[in-house]
Structures are given as structure tokens and as C-alpha cells.
PDB file of C-alpha atoms and ligand atoms in Angstrom:
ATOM      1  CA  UNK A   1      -7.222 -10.265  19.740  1.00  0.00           C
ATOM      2  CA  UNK A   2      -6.524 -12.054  16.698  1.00  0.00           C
ATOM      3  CA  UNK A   3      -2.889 -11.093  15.731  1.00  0.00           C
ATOM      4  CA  UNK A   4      -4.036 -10.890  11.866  1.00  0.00           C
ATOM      5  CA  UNK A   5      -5.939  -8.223  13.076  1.00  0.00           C
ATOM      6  CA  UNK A   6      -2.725  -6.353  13.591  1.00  0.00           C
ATOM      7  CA  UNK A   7      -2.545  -6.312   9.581  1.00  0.00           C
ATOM      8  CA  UNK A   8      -3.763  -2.856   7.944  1.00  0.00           C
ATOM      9  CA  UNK A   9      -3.654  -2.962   4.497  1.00  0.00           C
ATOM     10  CA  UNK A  10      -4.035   0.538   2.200  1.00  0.00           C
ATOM     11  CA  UNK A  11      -4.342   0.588  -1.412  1.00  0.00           C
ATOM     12  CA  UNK A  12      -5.341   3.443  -3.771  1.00  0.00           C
ATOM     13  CA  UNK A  13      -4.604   4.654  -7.365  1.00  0.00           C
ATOM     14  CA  UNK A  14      -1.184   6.286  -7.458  1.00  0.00           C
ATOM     15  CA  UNK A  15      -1.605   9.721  -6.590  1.00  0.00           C
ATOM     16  CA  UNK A  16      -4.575   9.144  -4.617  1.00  0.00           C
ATOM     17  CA  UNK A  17      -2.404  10.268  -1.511  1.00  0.00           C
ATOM     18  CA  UNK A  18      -1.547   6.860   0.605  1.00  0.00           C
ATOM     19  CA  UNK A  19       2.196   7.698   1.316  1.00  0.00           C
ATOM     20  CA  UNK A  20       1.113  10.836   2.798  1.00  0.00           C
ATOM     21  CA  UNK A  21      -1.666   9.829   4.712  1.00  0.00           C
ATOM     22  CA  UNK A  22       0.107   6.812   5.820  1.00  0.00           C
ATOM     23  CA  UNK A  23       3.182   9.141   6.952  1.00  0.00           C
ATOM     24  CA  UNK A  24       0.488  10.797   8.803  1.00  0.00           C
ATOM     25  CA  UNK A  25      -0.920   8.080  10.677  1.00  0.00           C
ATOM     26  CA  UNK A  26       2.163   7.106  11.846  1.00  0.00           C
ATOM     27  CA  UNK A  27       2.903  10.382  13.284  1.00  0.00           C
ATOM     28  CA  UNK A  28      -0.088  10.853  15.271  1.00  0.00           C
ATOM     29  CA  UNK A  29       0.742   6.617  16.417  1.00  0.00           C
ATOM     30  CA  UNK A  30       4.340   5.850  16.079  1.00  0.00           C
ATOM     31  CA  UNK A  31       3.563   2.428  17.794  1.00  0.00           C
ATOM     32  CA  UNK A  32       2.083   1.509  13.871  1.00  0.00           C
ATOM     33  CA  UNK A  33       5.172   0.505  11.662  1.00  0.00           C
ATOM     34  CA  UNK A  34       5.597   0.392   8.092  1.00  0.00           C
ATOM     35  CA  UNK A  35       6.206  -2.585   5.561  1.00  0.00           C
ATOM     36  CA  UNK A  36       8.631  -2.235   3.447  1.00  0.00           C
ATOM     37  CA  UNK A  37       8.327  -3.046   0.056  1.00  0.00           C
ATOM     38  CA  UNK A  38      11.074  -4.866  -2.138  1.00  0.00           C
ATOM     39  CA  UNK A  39      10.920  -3.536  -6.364  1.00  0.00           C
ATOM     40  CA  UNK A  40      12.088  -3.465  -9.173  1.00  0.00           C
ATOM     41  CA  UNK A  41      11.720  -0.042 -10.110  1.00  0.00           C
ATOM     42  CA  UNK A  42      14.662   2.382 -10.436  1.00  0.00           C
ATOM     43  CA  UNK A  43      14.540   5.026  -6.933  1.00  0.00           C
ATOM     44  CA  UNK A  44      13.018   8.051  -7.521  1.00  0.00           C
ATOM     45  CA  UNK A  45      14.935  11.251  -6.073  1.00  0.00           C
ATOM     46  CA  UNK A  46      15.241  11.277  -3.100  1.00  0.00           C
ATOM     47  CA  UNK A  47      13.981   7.645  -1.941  1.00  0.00           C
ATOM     48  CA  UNK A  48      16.275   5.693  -0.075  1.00  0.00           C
ATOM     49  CA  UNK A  49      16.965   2.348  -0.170  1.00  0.00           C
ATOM     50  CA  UNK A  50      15.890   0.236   2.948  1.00  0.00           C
ATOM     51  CA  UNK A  51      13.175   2.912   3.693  1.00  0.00           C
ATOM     52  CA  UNK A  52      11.163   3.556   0.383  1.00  0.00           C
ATOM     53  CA  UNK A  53      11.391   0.142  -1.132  1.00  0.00           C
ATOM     54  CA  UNK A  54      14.434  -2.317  -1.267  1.00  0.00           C
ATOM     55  CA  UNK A  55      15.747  -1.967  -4.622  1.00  0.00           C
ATOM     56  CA  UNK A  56      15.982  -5.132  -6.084  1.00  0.00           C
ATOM     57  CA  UNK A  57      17.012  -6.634  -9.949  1.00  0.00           C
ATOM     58  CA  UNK A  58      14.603  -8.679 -11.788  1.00  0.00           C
ATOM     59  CA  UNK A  59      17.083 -11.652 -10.857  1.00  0.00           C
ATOM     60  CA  UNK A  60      17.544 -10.447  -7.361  1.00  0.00           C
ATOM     61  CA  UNK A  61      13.588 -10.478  -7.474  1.00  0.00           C
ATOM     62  CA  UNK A  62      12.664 -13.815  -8.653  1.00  0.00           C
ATOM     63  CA  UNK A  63      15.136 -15.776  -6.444  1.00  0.00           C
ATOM     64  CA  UNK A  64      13.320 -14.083  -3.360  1.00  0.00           C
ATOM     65  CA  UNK A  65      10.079 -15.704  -5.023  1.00  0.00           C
ATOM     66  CA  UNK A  66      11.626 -19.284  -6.018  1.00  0.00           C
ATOM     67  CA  UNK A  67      13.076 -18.932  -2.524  1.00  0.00           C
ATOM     68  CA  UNK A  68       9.420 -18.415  -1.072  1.00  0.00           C
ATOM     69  CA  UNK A  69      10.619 -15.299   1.131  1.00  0.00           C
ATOM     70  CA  UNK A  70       7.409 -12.694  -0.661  1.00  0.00           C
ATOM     71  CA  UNK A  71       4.409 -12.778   1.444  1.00  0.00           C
ATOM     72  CA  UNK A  72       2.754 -11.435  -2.343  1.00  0.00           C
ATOM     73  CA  UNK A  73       3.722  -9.675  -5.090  1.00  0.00           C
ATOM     74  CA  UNK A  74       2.501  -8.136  -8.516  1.00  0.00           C
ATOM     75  CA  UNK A  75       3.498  -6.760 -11.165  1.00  0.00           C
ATOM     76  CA  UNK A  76       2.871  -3.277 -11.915  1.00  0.00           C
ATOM     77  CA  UNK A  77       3.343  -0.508 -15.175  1.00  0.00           C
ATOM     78  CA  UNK A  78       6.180  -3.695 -16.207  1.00  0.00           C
ATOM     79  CA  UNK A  79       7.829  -4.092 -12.347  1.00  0.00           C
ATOM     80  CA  UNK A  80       7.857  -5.728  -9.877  1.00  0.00           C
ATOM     81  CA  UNK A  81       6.493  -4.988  -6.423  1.00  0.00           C
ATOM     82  CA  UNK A  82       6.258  -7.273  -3.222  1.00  0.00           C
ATOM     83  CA  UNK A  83       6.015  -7.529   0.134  1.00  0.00           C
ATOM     84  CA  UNK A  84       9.188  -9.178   1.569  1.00  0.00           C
ATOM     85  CA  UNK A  85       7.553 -12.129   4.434  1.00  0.00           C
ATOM     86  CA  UNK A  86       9.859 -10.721   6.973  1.00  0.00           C
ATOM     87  CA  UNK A  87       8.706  -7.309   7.080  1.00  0.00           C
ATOM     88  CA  UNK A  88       5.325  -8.610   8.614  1.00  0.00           C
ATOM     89  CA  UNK A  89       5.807 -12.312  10.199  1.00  0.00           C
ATOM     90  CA  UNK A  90       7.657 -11.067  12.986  1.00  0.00           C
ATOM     91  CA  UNK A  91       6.079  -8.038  13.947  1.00  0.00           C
ATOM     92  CA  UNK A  92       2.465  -9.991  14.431  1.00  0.00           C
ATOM     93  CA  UNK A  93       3.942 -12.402  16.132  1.00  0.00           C
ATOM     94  CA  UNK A  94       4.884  -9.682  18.957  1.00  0.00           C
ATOM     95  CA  UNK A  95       1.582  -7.833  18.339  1.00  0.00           C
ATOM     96  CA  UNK A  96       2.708  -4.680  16.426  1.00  0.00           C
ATOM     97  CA  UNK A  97       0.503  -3.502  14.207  1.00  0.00           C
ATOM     98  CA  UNK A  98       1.597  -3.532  10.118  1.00  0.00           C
ATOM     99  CA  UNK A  99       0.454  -1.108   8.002  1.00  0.00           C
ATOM    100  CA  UNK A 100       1.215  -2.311   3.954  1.00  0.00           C
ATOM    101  CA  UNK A 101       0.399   0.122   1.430  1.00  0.00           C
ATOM    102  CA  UNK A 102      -0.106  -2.301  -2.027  1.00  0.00           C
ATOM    103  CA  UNK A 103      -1.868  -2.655  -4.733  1.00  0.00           C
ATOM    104  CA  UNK A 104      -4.943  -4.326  -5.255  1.00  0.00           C
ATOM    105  CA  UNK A 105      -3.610  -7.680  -6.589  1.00  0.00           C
ATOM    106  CA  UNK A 106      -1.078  -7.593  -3.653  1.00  0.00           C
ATOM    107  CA  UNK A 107      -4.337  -6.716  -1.209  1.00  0.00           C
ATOM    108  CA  UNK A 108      -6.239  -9.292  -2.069  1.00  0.00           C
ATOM    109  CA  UNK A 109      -3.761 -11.806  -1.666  1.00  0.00           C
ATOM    110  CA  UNK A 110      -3.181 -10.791   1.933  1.00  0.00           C
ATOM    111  CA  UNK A 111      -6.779 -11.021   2.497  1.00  0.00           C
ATOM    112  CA  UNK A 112      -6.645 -14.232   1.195  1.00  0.00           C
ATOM    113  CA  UNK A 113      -3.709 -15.383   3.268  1.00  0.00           C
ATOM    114  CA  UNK A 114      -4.917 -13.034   6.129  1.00  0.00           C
ATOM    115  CA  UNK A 115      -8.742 -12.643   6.275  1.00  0.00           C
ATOM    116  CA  UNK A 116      -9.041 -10.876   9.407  1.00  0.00           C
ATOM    117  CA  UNK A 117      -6.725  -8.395   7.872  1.00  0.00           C
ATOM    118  CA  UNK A 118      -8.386  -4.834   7.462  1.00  0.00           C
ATOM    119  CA  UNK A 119      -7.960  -3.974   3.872  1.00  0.00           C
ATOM    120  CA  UNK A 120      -8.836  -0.088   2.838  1.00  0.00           C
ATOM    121  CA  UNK A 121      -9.413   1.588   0.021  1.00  0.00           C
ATOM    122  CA  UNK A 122      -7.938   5.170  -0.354  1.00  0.00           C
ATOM    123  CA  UNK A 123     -10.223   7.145  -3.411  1.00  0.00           C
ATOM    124  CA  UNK A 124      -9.552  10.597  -4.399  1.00  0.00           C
ATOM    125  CA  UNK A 125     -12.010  12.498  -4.750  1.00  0.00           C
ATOM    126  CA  UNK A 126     -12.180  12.361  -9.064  1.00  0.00           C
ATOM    127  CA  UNK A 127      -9.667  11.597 -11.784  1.00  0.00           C
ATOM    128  CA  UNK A 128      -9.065  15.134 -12.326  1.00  0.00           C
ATOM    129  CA  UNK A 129      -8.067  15.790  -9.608  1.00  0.00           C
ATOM    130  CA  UNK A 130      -5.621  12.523  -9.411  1.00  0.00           C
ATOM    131  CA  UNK A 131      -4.532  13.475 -13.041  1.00  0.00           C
ATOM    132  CA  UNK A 132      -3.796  17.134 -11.481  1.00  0.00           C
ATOM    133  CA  UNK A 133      -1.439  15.595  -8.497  1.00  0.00           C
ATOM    134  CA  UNK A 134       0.536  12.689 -10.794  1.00  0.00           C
ATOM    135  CA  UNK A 135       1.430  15.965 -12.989  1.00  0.00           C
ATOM    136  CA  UNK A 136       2.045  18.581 -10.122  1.00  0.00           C
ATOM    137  CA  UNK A 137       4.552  15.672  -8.242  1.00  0.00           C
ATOM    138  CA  UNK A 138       7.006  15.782 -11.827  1.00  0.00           C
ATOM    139  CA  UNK A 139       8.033  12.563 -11.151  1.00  0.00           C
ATOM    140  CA  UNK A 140       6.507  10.718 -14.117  1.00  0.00           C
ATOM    141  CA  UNK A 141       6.569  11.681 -17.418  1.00  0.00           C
ATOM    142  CA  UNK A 142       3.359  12.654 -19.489  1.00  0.00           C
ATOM    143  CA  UNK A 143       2.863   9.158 -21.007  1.00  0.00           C
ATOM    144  CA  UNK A 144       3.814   7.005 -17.734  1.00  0.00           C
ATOM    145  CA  UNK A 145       0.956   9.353 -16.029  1.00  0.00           C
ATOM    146  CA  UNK A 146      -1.183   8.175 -18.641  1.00  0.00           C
ATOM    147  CA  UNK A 147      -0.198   4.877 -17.773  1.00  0.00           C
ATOM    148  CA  UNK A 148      -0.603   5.171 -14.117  1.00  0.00           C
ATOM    149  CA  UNK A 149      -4.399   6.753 -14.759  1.00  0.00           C
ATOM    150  CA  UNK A 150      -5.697   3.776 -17.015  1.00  0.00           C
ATOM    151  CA  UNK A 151      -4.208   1.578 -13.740  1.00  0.00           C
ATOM    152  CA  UNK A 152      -5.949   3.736 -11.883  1.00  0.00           C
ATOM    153  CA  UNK A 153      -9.487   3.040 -13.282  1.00  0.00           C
ATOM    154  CA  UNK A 154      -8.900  -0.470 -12.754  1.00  0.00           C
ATOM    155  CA  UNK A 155      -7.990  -0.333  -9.191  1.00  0.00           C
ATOM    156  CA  UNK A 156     -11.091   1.575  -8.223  1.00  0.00           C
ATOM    157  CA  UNK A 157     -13.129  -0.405  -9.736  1.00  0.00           C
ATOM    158  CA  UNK A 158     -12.088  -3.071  -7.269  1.00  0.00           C
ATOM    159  CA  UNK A 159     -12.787  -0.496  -4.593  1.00  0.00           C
ATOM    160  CA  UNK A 160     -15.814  -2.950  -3.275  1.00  0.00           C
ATOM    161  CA  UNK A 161     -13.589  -5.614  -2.623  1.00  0.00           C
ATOM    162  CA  UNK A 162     -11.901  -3.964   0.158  1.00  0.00           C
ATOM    163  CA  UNK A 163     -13.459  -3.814   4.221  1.00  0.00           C
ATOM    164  CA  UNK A 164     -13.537  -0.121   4.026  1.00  0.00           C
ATOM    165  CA  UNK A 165     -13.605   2.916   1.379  1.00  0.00           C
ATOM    166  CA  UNK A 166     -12.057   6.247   2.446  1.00  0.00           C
ATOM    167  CA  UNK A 167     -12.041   9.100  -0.082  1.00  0.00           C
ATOM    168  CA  UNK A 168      -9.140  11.669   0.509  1.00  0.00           C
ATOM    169  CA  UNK A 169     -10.059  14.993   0.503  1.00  0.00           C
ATOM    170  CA  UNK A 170      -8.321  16.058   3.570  1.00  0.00           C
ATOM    171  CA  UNK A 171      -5.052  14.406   4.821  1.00  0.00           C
ATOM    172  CA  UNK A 172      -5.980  14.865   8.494  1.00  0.00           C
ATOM    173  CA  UNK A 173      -9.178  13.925   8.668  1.00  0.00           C
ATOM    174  CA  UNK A 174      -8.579  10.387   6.258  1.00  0.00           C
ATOM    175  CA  UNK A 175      -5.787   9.462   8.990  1.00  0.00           C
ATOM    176  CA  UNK A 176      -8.121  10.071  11.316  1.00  0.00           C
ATOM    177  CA  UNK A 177     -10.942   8.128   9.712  1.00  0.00           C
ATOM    178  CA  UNK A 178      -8.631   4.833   9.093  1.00  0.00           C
ATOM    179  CA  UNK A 179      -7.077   5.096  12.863  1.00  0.00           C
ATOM    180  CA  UNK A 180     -11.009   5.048  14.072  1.00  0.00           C
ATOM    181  CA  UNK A 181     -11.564   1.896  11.518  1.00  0.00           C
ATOM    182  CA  UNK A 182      -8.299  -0.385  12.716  1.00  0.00           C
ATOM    183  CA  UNK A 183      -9.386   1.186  16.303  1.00  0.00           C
ATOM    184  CA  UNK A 184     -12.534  -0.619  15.691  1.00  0.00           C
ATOM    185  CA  UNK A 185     -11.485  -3.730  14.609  1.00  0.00           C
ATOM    186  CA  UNK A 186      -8.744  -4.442  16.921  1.00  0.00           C
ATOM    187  CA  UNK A 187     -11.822  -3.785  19.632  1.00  0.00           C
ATOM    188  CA  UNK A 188     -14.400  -5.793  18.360  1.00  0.00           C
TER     189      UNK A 188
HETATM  190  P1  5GP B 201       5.202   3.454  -6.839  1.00  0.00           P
HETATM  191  O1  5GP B 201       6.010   3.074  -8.044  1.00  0.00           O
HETATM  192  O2  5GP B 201       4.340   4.659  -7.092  1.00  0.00           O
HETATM  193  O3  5GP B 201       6.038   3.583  -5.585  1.00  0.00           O
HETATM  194  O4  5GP B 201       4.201   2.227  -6.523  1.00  0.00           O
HETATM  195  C1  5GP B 201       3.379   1.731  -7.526  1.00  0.00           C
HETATM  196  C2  5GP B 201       2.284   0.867  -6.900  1.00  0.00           C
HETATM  197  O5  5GP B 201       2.852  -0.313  -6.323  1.00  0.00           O
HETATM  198  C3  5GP B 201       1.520   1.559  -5.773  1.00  0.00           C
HETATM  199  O6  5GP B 201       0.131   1.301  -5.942  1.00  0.00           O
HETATM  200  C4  5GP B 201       2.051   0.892  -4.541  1.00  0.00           C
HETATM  201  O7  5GP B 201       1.110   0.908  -3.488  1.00  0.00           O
HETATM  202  C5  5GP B 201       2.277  -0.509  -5.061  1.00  0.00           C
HETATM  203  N1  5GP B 201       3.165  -1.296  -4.201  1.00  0.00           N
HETATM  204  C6  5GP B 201       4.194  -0.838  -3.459  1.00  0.00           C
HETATM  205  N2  5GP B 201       4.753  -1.840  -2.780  1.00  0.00           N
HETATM  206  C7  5GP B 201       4.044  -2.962  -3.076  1.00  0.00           C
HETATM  207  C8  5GP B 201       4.110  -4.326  -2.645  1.00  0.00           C
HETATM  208  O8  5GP B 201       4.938  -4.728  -1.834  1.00  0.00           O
HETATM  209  N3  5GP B 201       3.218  -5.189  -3.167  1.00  0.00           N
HETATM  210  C9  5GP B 201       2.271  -4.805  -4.068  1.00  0.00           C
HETATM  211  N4  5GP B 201       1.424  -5.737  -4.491  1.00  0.00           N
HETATM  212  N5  5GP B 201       2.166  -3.513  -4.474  1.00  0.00           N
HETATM  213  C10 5GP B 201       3.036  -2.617  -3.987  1.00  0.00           C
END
């Protein structure tokens, strides 16, 4: 098998559920590990550094860029967000299989980089209902959800750029569905 093929990608509007269907793919298949992110945002409550994100400056940041150690990056709502080359490098090399939960810009430079990557798109099932979960989590104020819903529109409207759409209506079942699609892939 191609090791690229090792690379699952998962992107969705904030809110649209990909930590928690992630978190539950990788109980149900603990041999899948996660990439972690390094940012610029501040931690939210409760996130820890080295298993959220790696907390990073802006400085900190950009000498990991000029220093060509980011796979990709983007910005995002005014930070910074990218995926450090050695959370991924190694583990394809041995055949583990990556799981990178990014946004689109991010995705679609993996794709580039990695085109036998399998890149999936998270929806939920309307805006309403994503508006309803940013303000039910309390971790954003009213204006930054705003923010995070105008991102939102953009993103899905680069849902068709992705290898497969899964809409998230049920936790289970949408870990389910994107175990059956990299199960399918890494077959083929
Ligand atoms: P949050 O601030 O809610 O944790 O993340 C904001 C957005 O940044 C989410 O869409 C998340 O998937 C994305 N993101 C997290 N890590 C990375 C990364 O390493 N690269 C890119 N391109 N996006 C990321």
C-alpha cells in the first residue's frame, strides 16, 4: 500500500463536531494516532499543551516556518495554525495511519503534497444547528461565533474539493462511515 495512503485528513466548520468524532474513531481503533497541531491561539480551558495543540508565539511560529519544520499551515480568525512535519513524517514511514483534523487551506495543501491522501469533509447537518453548538460549547464569545459562522460558509463551500463528504448527525455512525472510507482506500 502506498504509505500516503496512511494520511486521513478531516476538515469541517468549527462546531461541525470533528474533535469528537475523531476522539471516537480512535477509540473504536487506537492503532489510528492523532496529529498534533502547533498555534497560536491562547488554550482554551482545559486543553493541554502537547495534546490539544502546541502553544506557540507568533515568533516561536514563524521561525518553525523560516526553519521549514510545518508540513502546512494557515491562518485562521487572525492565528496561526499548522501542522508541525514531525507529527506525520515518521509515523508513515513505519505505516501508522495519521489522522489531521485542519482546515481547508491546510487540506488542500496536504493533498497537494500528498495526493493519495484521503481528505474528508465533516458537514453538519445546517447552520442552525452549528450556530446552536458554537453557543451551547461557551467557549467563544457572541461576536467570535459570528466570526467562526461566516468561516464556516466558506469552508463548505469547498466541501467538493475533498474525496469524501460526511454529514454529522450521529457521532457513532459518522466514525463509522469514515473508518469504512480509509478501510476502503487502504484496500483498494
Ligand atoms: P480551534 O481554534 O477551534 O481549535 O481550530 C480552528 C480551526 O483550525 C479548525 O478548523 C481546526 O481544524 C483548524 N486547525 C487546527 N489545527 C490545524 C493545523 O495544523 N493546520 C490547519 N491548516 N488548520 C488547523
Amino acid at each position: 500500500m502506498n504509505k500516503q495512503r496512511c494520511l486521513l485528513v478531516v476538515s469541517g466548520p468549527s462546531g461541525a463536531g470533528k474533535d469528537t468524532v475523531v476522539a471516537r474513531l480512535m477509540q473504536t481503533h487506537p492503532e489510528i494516532e492523532i496529529s498534533v497541531s502547533a498555534t497560536t491561539r491562547a488554550p482554551r480551558a482545559g486543553e493541554v499543551e502537547g495534546v490539544n495543540y502546541y502553544y506557540l508565539s507568533d515568533a516561536e511560529f514563524e521561525a518553525k516556518i523560516a526553519r521549514g519544520e510545518m508540513l502546512e499551515y494557515a491562518g485562521y480568525c487572525g492565528r496561526y495554525y499548522g501542522t508541525p512535519k514531525s507529527e506525520v513524517d515518521g509515523r508513515l514511514d513505519a505505516g501508522i495511519t495519521v489522522v489531521l483534523v485542519i482546515e481547508v487551506q491546510g487540506a488542500a495543501n496536504v493533498k497537494r503534497l500528498y495526493p493519495e491522501s484521503t481528505l474528508i469533509f465533516l458537514m453538519p447537518p445546517s447552520i442552525e444547528e452549528l450556530r446552536a453548538r458554537l453557543l451551547g460549547r461557551g467557549t467563544e464569545s457572541a461576536e467570535a461565533v459570528e466570526r467562526r459562522l461566516e468561516r464556516a460558509k466558506e469552508e463548505m463551500a469547498h466541501a467538493g474539493e475533498y474525496d469524501f463528504t460526511v454529514v454529522n448527525r450521529d457521532i457513532d455512525a459518522c466514525a463509522k462511515e469514515i473508518w469504512r472510507i480509509l478501510r476502503a482506500r487502504q484496500s483498494e
